[in-house]
Short mmCIF file of N, CA, C and O and ligand atoms in Angstrom, two decimals:
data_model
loop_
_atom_site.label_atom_id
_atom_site.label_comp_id
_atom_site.label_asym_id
_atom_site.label_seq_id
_atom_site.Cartn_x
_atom_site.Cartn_y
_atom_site.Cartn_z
N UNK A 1 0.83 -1.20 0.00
CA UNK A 1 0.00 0.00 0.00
C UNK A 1 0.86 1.25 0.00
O UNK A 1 0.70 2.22 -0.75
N UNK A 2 1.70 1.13 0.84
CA UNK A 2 2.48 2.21 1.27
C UNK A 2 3.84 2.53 -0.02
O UNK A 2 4.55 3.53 0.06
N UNK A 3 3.96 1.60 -1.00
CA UNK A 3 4.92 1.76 -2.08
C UNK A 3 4.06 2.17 -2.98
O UNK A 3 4.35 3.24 -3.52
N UNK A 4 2.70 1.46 -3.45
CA UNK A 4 1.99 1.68 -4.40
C UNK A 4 1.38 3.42 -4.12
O UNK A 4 0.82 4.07 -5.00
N UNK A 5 1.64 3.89 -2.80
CA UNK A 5 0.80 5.63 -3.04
C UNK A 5 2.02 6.19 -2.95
O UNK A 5 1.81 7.40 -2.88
N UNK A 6 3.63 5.92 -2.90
CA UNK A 6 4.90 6.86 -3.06
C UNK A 6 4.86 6.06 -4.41
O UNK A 6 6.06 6.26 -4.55
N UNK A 7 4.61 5.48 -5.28
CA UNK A 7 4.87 5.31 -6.37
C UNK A 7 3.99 6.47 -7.24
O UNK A 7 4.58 7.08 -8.13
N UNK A 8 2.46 6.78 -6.93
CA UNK A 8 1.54 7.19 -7.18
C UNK A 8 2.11 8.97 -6.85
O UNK A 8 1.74 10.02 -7.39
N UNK A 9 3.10 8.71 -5.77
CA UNK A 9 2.86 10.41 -5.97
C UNK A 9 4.02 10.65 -6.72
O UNK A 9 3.98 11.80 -7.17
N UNK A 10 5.35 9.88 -7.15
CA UNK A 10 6.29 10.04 -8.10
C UNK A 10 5.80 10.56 -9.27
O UNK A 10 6.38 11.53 -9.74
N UNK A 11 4.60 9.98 -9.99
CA UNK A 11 3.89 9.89 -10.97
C UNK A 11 3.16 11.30 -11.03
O UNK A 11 3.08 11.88 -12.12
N UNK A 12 2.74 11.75 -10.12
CA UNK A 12 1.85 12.88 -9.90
C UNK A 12 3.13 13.96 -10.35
O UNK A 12 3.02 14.76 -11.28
N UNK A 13 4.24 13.82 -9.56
CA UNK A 13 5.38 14.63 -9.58
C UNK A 13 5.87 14.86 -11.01
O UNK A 13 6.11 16.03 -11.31
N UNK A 14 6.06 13.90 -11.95
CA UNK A 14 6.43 13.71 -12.66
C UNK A 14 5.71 14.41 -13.98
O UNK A 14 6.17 15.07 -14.91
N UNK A 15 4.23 13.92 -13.61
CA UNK A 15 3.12 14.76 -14.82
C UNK A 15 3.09 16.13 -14.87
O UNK A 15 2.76 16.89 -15.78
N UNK A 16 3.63 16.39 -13.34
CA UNK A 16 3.36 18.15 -12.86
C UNK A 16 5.02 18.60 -13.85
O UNK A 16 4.93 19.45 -14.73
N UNK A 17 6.27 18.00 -13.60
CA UNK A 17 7.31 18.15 -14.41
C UNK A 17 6.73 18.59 -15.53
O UNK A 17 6.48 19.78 -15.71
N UNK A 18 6.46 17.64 -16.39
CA UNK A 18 5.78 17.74 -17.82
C UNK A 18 4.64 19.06 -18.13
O UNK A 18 4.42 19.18 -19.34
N UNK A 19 4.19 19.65 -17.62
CA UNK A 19 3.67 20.74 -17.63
C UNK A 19 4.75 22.35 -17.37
O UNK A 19 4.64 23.56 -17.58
N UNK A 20 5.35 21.79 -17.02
CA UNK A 20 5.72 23.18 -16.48
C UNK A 20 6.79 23.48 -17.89
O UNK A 20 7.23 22.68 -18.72
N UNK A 21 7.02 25.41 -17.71
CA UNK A 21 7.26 25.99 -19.09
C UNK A 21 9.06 25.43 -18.64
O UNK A 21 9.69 25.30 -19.69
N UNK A 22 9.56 25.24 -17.93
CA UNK A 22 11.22 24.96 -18.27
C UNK A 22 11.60 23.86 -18.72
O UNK A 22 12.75 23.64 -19.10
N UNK A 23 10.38 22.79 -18.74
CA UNK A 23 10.41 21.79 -19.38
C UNK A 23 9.97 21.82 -21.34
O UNK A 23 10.51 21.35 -22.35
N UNK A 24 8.88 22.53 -21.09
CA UNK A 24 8.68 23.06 -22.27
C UNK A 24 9.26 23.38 -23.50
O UNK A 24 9.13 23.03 -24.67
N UNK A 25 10.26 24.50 -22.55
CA UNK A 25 11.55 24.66 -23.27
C UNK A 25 12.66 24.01 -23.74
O UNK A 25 13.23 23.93 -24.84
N UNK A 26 12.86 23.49 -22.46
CA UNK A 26 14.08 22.32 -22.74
C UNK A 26 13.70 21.31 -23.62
O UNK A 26 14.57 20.84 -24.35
N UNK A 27 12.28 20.79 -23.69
CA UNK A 27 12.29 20.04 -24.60
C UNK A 27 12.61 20.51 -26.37
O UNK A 27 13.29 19.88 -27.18
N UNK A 28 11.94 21.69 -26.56
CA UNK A 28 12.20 22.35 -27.82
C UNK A 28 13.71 22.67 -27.88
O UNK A 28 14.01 22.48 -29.05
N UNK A 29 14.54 22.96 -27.36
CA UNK A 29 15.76 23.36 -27.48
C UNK A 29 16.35 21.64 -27.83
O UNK A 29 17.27 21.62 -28.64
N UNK A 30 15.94 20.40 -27.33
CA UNK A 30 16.30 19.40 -27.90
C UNK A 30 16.26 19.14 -29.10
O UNK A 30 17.13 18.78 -29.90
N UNK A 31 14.56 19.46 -29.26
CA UNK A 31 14.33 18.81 -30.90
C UNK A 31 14.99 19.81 -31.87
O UNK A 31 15.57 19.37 -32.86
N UNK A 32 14.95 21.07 -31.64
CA UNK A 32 15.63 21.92 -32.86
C UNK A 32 17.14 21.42 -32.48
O UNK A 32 17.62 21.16 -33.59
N UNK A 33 17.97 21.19 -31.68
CA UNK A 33 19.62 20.69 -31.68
C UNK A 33 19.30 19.48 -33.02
O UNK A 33 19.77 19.39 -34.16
N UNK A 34 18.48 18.81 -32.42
CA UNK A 34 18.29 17.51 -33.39
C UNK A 34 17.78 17.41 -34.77
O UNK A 34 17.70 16.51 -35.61
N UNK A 35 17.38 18.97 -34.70
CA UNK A 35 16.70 18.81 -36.04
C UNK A 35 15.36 18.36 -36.57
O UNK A 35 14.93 18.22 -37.72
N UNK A 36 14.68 18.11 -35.03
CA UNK A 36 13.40 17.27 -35.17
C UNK A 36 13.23 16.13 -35.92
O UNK A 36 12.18 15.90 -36.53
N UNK A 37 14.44 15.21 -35.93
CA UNK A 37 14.73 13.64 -36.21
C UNK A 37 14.79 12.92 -34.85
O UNK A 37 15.27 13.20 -33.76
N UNK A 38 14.06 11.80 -35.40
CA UNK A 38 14.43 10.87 -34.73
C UNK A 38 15.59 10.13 -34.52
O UNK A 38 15.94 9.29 -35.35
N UNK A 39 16.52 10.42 -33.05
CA UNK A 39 17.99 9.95 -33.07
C UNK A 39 18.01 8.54 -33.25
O UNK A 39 19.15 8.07 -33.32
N UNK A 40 17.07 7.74 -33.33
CA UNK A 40 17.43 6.25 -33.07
C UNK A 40 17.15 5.48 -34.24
O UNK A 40 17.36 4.33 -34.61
N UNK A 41 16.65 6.43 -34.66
CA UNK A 41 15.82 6.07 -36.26
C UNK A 41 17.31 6.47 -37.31
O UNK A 41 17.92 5.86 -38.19
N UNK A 42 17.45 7.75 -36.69
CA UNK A 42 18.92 8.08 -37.82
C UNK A 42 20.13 7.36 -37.60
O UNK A 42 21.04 7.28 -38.43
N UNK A 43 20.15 6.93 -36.65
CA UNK A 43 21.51 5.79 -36.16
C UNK A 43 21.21 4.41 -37.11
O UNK A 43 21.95 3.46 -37.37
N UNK A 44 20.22 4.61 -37.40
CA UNK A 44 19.88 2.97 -38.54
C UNK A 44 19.96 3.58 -40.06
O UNK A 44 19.85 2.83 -41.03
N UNK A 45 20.12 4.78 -40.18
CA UNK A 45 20.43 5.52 -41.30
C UNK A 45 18.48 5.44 -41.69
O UNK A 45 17.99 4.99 -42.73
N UNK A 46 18.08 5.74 -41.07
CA UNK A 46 16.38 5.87 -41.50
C UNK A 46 15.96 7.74 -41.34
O UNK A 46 16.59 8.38 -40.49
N UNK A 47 15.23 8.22 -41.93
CA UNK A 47 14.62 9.52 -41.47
C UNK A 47 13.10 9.21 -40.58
O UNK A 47 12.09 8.65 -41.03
N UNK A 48 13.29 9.69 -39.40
CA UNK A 48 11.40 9.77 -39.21
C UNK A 48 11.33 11.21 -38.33
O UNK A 48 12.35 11.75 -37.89
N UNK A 49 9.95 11.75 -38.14
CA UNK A 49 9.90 13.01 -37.75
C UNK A 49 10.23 12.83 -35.99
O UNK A 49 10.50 11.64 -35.80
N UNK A 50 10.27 13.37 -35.09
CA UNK A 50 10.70 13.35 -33.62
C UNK A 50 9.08 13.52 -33.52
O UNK A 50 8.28 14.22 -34.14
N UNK A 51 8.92 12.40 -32.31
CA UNK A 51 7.26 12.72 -31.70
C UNK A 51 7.19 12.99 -30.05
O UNK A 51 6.22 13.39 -29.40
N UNK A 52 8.70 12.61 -29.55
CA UNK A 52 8.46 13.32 -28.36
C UNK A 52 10.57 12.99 -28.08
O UNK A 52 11.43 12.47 -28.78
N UNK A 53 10.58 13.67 -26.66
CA UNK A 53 11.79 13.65 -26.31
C UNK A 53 12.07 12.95 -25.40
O UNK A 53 11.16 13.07 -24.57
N UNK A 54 13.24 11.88 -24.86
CA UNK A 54 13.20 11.15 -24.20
C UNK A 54 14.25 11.20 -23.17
O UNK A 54 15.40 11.05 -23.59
N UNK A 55 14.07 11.40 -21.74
CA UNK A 55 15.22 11.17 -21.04
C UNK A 55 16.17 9.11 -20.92
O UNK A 55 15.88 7.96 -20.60
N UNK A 56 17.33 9.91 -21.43
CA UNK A 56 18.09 8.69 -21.39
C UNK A 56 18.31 8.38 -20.02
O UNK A 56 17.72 7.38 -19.62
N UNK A 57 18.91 8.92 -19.31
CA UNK A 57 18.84 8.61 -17.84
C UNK A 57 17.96 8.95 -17.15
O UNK A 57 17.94 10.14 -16.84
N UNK A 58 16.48 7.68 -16.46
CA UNK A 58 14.72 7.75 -16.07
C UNK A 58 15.14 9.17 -15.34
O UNK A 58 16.14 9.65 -14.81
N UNK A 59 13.85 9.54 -15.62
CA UNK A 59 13.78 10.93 -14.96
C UNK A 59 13.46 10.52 -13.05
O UNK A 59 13.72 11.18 -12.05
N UNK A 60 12.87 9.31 -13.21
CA UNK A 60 13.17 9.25 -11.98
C UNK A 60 14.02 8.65 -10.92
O UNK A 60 13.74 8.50 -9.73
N UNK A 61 15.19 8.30 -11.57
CA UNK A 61 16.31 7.53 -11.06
C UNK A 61 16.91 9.24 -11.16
O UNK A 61 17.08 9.81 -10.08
N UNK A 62 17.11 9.78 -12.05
CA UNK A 62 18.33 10.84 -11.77
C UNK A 62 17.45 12.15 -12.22
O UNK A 62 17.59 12.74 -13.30
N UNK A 63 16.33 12.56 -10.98
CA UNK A 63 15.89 14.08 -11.51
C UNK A 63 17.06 15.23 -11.79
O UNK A 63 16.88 16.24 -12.47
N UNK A 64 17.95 14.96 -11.31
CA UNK A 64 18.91 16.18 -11.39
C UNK A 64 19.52 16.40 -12.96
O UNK A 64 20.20 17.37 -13.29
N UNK A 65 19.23 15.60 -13.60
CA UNK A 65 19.34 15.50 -15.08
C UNK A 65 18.67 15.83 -16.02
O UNK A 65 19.07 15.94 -17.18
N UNK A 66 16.62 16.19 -15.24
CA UNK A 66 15.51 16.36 -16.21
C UNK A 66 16.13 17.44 -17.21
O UNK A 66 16.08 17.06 -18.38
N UNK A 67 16.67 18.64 -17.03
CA UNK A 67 16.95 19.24 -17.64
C UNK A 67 18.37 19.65 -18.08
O UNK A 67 18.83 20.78 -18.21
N UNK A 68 18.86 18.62 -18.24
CA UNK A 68 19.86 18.35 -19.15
C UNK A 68 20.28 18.09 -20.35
O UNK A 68 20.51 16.97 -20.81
N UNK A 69 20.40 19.15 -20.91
CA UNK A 69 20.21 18.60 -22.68
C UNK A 69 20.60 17.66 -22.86
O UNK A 69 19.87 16.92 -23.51
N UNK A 70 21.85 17.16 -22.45
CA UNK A 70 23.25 15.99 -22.68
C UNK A 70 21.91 14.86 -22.19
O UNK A 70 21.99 13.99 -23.05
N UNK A 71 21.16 14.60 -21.58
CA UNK A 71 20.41 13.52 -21.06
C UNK A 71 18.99 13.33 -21.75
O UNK A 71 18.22 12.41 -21.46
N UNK A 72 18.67 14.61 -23.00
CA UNK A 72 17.64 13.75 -24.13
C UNK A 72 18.25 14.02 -24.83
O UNK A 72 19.33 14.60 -24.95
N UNK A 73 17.23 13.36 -25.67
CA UNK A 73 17.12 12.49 -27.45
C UNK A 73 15.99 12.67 -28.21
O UNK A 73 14.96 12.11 -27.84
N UNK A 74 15.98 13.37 -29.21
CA UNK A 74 14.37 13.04 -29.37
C UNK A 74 13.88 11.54 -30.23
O UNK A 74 14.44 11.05 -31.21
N UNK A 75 13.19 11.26 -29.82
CA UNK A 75 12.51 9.97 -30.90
C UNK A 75 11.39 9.91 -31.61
O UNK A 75 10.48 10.52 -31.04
N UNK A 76 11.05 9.41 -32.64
CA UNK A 76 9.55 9.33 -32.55
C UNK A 76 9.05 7.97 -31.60
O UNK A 76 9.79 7.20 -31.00
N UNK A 77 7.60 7.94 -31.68
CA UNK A 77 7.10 7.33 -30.81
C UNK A 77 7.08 4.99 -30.57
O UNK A 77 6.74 4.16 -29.72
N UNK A 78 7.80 5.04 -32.26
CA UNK A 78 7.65 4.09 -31.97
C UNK A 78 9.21 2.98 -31.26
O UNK A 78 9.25 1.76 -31.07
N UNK A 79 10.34 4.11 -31.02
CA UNK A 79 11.41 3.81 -30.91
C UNK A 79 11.28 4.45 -29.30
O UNK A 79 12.01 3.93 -28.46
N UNK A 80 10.60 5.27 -28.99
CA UNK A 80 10.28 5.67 -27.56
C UNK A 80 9.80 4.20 -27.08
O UNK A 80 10.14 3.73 -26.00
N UNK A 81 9.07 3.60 -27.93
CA UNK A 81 8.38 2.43 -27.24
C UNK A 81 9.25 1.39 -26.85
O UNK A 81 9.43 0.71 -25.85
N UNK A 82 9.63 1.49 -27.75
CA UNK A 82 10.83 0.32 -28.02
C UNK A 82 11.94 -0.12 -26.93
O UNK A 82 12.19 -1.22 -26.46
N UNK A 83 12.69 1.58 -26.63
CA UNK A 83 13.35 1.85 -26.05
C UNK A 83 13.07 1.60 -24.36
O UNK A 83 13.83 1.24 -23.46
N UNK A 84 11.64 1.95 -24.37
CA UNK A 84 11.42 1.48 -23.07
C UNK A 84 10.81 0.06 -22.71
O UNK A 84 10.60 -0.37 -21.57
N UNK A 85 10.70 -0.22 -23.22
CA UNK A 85 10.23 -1.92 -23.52
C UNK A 85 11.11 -3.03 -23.19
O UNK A 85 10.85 -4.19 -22.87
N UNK A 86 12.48 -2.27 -23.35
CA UNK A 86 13.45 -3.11 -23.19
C UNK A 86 13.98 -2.68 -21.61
O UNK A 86 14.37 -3.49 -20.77
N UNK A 87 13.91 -1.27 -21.46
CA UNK A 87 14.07 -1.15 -19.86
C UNK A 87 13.51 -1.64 -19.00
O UNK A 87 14.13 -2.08 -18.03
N UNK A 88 12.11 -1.73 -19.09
CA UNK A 88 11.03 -2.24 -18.37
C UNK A 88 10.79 -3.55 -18.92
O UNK A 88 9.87 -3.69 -19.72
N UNK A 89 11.45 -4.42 -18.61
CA UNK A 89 11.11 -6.06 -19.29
C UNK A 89 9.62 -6.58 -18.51
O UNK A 89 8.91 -7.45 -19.00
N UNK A 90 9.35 -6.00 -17.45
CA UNK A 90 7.83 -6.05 -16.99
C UNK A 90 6.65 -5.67 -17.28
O UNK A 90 5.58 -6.27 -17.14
N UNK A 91 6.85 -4.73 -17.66
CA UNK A 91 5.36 -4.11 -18.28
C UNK A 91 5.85 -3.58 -19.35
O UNK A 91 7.04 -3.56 -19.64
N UNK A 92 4.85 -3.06 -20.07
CA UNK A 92 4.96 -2.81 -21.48
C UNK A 92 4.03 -1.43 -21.36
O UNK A 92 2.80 -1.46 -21.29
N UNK A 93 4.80 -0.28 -21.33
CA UNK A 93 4.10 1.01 -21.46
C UNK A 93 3.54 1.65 -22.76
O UNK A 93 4.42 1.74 -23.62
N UNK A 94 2.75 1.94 -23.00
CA UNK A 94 2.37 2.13 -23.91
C UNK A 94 1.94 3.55 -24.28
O UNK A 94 0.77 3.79 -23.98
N UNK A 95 2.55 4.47 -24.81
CA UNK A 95 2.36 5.86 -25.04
C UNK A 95 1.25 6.72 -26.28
O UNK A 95 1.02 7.01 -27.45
N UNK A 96 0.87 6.80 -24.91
CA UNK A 96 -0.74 7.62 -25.75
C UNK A 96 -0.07 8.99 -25.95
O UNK A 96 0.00 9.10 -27.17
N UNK A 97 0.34 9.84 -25.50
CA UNK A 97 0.81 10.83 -25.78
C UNK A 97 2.39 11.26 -25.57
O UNK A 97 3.07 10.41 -25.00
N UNK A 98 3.00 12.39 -25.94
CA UNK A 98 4.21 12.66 -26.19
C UNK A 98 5.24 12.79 -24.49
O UNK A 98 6.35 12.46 -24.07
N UNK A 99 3.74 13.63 -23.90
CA UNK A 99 4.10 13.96 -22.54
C UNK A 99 4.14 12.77 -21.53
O UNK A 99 3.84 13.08 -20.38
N UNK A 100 4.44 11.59 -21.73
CA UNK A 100 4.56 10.38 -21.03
C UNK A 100 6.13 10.61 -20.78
O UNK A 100 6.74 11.29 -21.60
N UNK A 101 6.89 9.98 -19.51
CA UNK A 101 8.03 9.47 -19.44
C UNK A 101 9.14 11.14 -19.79
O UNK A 101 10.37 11.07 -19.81
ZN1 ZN B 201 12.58 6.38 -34.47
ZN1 ZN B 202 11.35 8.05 -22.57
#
């Protein structure tokens, strides 16, 4: 009980992150560095458009990094999936929108 409502308020913490304008920013200052490509897509020599930005190191293992350029990437969404799919060998997250993760 007591992990599942500090898990619950990480989450709360985390959505409130995603709203706020320094995140906002930081995320756009990613995708224009990048060009609004997908980095994981262009490492396979593929083009796809960027559908959201992704912290490489979890935002919640190392908040001190959320806003670290050096710590996103942008991806599109289906290499976001991907990417975390393999972190999380337990569940399988599934991203309805950009502002996830
Ligand atoms: Zn991709
Ligand atoms: Zn991510």
């Amino acid at each position: 009980m007591v992990v599942r409502f500090k898990r619950y308020e990480a989450d709360k913490e985390i959505n409130k992150f995603y709203k706020t304008y320094k995140w906002v920013k930081k995320r756009k200052e990613a995708l224009i560095r990048d060009n609004f490509e997908c980095q994981e897509c262009k490492r396979q020599g593929r083009f796809r458009h960027a559908d959201c930005v992704h912290h490489i190191k979890e935002l919640k293992q190392y908040p001190e990094l959320a806003l670290d350029i050096n710590n996103l990437t942008s991806l599109c969404n289906r290499c976001h999936n991907l990417i975390h799919e393999k972190h999380l060998k337990t569940s399988k997250p599934k991203f309805t929108n950009e502002e996830r993760w």
